[in-house]
PDB file of C-alpha atoms in Angstrom:
ATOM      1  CA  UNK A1137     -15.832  -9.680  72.895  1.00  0.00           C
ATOM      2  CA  UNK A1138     -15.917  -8.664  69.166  1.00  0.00           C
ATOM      3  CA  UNK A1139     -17.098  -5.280  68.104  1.00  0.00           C
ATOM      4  CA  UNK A1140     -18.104  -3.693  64.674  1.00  0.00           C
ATOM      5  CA  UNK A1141     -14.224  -3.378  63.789  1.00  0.00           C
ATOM      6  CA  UNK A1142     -14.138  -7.130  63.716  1.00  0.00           C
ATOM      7  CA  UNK A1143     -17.602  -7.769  62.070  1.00  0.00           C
ATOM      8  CA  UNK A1144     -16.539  -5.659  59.289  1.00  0.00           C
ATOM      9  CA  UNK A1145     -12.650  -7.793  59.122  1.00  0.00           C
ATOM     10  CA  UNK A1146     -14.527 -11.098  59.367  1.00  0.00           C
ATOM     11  CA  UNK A1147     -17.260  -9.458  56.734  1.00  0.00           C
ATOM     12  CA  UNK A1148     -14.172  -8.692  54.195  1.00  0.00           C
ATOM     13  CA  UNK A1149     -12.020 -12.099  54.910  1.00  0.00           C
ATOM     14  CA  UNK A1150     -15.444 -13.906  54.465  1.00  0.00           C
ATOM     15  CA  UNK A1151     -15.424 -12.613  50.807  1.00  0.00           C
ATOM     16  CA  UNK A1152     -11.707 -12.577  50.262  1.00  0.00           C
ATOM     17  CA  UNK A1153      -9.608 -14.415  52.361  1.00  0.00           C
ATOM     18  CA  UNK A1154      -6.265 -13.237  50.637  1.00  0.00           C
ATOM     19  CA  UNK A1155      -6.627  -9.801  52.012  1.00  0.00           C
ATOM     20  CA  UNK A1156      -3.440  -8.349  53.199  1.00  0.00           C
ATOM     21  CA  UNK A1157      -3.716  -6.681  57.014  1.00  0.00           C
ATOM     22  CA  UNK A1158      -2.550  -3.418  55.047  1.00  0.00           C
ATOM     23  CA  UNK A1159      -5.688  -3.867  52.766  1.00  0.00           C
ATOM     24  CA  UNK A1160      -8.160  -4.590  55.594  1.00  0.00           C
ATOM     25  CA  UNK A1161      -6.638  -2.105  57.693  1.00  0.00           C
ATOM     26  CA  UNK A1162      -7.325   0.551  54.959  1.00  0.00           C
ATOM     27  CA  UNK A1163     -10.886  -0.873  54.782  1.00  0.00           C
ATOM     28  CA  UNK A1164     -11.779  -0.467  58.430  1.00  0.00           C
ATOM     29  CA  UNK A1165      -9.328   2.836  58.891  1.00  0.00           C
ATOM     30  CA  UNK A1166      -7.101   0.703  61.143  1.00  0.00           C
ATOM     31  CA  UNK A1167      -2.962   0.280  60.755  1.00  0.00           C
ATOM     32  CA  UNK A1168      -1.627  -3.469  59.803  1.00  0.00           C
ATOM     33  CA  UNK A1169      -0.621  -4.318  62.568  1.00  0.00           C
ATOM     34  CA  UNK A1170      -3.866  -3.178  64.921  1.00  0.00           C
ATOM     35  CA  UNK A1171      -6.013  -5.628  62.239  1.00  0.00           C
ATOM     36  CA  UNK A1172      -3.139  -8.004  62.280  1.00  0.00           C
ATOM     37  CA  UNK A1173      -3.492  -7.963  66.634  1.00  0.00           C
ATOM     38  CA  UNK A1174      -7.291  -8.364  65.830  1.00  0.00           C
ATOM     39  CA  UNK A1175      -6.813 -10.831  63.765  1.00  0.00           C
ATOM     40  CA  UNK A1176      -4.986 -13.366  65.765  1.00  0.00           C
ATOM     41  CA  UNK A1177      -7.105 -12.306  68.838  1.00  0.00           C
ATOM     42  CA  UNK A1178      -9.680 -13.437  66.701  1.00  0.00           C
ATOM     43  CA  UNK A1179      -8.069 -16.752  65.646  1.00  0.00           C
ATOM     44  CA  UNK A1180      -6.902 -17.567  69.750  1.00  0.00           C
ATOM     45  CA  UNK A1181     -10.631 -16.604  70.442  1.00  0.00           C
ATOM     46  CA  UNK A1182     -11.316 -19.534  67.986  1.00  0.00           C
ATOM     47  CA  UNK A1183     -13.721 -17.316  65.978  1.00  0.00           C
ATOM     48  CA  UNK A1184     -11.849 -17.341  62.612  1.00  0.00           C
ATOM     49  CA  UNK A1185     -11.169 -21.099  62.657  1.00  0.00           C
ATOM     50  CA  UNK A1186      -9.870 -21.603  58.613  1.00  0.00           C
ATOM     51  CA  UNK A1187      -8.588 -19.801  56.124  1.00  0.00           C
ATOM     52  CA  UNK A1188      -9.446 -21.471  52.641  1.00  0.00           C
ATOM     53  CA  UNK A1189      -9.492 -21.592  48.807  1.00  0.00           C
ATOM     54  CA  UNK A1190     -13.194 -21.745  47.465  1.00  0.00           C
ATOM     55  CA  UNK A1191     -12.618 -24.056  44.757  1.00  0.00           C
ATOM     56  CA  UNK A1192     -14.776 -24.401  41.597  1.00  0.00           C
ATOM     57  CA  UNK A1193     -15.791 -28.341  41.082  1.00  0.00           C
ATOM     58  CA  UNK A1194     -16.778 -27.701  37.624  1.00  0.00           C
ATOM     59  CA  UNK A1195     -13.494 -26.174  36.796  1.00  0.00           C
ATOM     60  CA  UNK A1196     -12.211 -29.664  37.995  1.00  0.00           C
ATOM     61  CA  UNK A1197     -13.826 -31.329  36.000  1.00  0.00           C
ATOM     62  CA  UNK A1198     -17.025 -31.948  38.208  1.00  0.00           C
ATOM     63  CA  UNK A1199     -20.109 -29.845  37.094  1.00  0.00           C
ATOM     64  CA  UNK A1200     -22.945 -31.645  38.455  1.00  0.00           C
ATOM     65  CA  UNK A1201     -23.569 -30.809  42.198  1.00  0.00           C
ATOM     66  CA  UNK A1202     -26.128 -32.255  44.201  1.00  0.00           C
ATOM     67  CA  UNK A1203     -27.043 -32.421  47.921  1.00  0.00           C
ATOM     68  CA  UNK A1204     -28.077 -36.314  49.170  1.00  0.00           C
ATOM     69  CA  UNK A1205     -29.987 -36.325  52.408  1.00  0.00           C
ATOM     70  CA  UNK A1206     -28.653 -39.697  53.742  1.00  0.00           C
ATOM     71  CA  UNK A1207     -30.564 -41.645  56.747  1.00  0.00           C
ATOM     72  CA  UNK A1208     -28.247 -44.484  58.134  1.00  0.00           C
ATOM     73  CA  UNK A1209     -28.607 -47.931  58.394  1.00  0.00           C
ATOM     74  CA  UNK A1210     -29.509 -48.735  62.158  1.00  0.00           C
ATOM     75  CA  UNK A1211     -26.340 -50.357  62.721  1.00  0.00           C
ATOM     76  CA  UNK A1212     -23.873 -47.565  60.872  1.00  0.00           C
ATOM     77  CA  UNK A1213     -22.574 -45.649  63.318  1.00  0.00           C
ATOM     78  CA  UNK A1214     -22.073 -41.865  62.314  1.00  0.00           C
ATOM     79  CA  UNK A1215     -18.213 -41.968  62.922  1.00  0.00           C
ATOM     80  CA  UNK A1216     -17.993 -44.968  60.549  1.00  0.00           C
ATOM     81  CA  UNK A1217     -20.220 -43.051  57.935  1.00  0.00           C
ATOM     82  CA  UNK A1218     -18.088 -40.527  58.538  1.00  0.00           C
ATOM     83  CA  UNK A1219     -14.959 -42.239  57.821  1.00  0.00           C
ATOM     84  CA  UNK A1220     -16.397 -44.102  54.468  1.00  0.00           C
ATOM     85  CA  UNK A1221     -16.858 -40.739  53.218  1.00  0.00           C
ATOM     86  CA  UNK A1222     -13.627 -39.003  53.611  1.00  0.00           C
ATOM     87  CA  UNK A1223     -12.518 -41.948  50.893  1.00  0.00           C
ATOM     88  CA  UNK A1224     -15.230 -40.443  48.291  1.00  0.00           C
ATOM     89  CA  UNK A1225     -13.461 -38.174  46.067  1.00  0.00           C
ATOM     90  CA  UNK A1226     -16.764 -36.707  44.908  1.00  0.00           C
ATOM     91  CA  UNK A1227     -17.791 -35.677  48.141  1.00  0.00           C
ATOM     92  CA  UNK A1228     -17.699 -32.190  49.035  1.00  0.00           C
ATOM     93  CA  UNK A1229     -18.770 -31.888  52.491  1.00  0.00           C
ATOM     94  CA  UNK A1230     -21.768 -33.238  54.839  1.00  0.00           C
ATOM     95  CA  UNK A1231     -23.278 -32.293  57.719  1.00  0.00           C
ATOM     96  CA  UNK A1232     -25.063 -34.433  60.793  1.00  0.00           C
ATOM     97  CA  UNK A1233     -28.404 -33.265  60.979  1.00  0.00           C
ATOM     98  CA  UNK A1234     -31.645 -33.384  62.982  1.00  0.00           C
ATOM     99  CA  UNK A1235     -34.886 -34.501  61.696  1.00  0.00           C
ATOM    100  CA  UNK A1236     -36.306 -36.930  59.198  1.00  0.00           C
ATOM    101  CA  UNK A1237     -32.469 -37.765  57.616  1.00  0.00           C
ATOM    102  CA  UNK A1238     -29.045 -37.721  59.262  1.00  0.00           C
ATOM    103  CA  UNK A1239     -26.773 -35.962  56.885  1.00  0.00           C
ATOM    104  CA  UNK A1240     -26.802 -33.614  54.042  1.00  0.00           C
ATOM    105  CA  UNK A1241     -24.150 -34.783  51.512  1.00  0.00           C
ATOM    106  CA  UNK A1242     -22.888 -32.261  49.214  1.00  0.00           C
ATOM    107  CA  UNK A1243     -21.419 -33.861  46.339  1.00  0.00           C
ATOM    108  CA  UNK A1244     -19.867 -32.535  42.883  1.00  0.00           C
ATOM    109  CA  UNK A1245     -19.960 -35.216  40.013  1.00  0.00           C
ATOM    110  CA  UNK A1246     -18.935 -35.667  36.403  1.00  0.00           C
ATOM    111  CA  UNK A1247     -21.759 -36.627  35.178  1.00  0.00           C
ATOM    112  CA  UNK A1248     -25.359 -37.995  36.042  1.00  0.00           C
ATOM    113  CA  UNK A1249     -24.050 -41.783  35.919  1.00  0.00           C
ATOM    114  CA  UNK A1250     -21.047 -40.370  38.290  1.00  0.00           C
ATOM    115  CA  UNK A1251     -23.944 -38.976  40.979  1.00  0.00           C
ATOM    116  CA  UNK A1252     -25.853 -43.080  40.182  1.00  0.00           C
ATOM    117  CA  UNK A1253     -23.072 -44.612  40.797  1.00  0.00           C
ATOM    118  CA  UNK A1254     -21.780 -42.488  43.960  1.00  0.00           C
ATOM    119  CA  UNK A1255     -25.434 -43.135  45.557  1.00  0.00           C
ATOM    120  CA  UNK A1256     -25.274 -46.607  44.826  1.00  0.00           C
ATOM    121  CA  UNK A1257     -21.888 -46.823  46.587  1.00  0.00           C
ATOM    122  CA  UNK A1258     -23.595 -45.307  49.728  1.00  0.00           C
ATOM    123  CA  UNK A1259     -26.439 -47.673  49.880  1.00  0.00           C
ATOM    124  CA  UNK A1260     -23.910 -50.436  49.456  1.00  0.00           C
ATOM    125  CA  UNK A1261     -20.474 -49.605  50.735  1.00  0.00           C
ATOM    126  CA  UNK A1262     -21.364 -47.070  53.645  1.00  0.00           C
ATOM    127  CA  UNK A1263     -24.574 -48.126  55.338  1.00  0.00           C
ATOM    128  CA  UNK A1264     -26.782 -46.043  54.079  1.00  0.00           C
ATOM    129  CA  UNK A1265     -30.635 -47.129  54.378  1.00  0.00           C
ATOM    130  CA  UNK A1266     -32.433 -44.465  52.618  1.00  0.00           C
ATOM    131  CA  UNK A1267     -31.141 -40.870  50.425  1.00  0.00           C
ATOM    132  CA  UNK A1268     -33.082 -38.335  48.644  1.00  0.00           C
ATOM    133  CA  UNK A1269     -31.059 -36.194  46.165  1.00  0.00           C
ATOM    134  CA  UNK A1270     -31.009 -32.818  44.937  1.00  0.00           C
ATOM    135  CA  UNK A1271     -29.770 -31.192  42.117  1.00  0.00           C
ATOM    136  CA  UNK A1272     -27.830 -27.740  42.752  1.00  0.00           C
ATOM    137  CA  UNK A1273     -28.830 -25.021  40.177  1.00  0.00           C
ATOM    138  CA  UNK A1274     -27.352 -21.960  41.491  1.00  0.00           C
ATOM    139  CA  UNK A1275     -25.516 -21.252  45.260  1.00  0.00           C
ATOM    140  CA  UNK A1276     -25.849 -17.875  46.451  1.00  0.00           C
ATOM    141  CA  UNK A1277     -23.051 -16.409  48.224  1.00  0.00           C
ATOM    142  CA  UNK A1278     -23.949 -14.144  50.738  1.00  0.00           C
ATOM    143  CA  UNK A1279     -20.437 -13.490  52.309  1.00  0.00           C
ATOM    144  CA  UNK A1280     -21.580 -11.745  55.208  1.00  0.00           C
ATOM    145  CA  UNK A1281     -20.220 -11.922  58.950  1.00  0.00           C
ATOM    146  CA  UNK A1282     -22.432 -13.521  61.382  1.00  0.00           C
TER     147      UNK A1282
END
């Protein structure tokens, strides 16, 4: 059972996963080693699943991000989606949905003829029936602890 201790850890690792338990220990007036025994409880619990870098697509070279709404072909199985996907390198991360589409795509392009081609690939290559795309102005980071 989590309590407002580990709200606030999982509030700070949210926004910076580098923390040190000395750092988040100072934060939440705990020693390392009590956040660092909250911590893995929280990891065994399967609560804090990753720890990961945030990495900035345009900074690799990939400034156009869009999200693609993808329904499947009737005979595409998700799994195989799925697995045509992982081989994308422009693809970000996607999500199986309810509702009117199956996925959400999140993709990070070079360019606008990159995010053409890409959706053309998915039509052809991946059994893809149908996408709607959006363009990404601006995400909002919120960083806060469920």
């Amino acid at each position: 059972m989590m309590d407002k201790i580990d709200r606030e850890i999982i509030g700070l690792l949210v926004r910076d996963g580098r923390l040190s338990y000395r750092e988040l220990g100072e934060a939440v007036h705990l020693s390392p080693n009590a956040v660092a025994e909250r911590f893995r409880r929280l990891q065994a619990s399967g609560v804090i699943r990753h720890i990961r870098a945030t990495l900035d697509p345009a900074a690799l070279g990939r400034p156009l991000e869009a999200q693609i709404e993808v329904k499947l072909a009737a005979e595409t199985a998700a799994l195989d989606f799925e697995t045509r996907l992982r081989h994308l390198p422009q693809v970000v991360g996607a999500t199986l949905m309810t509702g009117s589409f199956d996925y959400a795509v999140r993709v990070a392009c070079s360019d606008r003829e990159d995010l053409m081609q890409l959706t053309e690939t998915l039509r052809k290559t991946a059994g893809v029936r149908e996408t709607y795309t959006r363009l990404v102005l601006r995400e909002v980071a919120l960083g806060g602890a469920p």
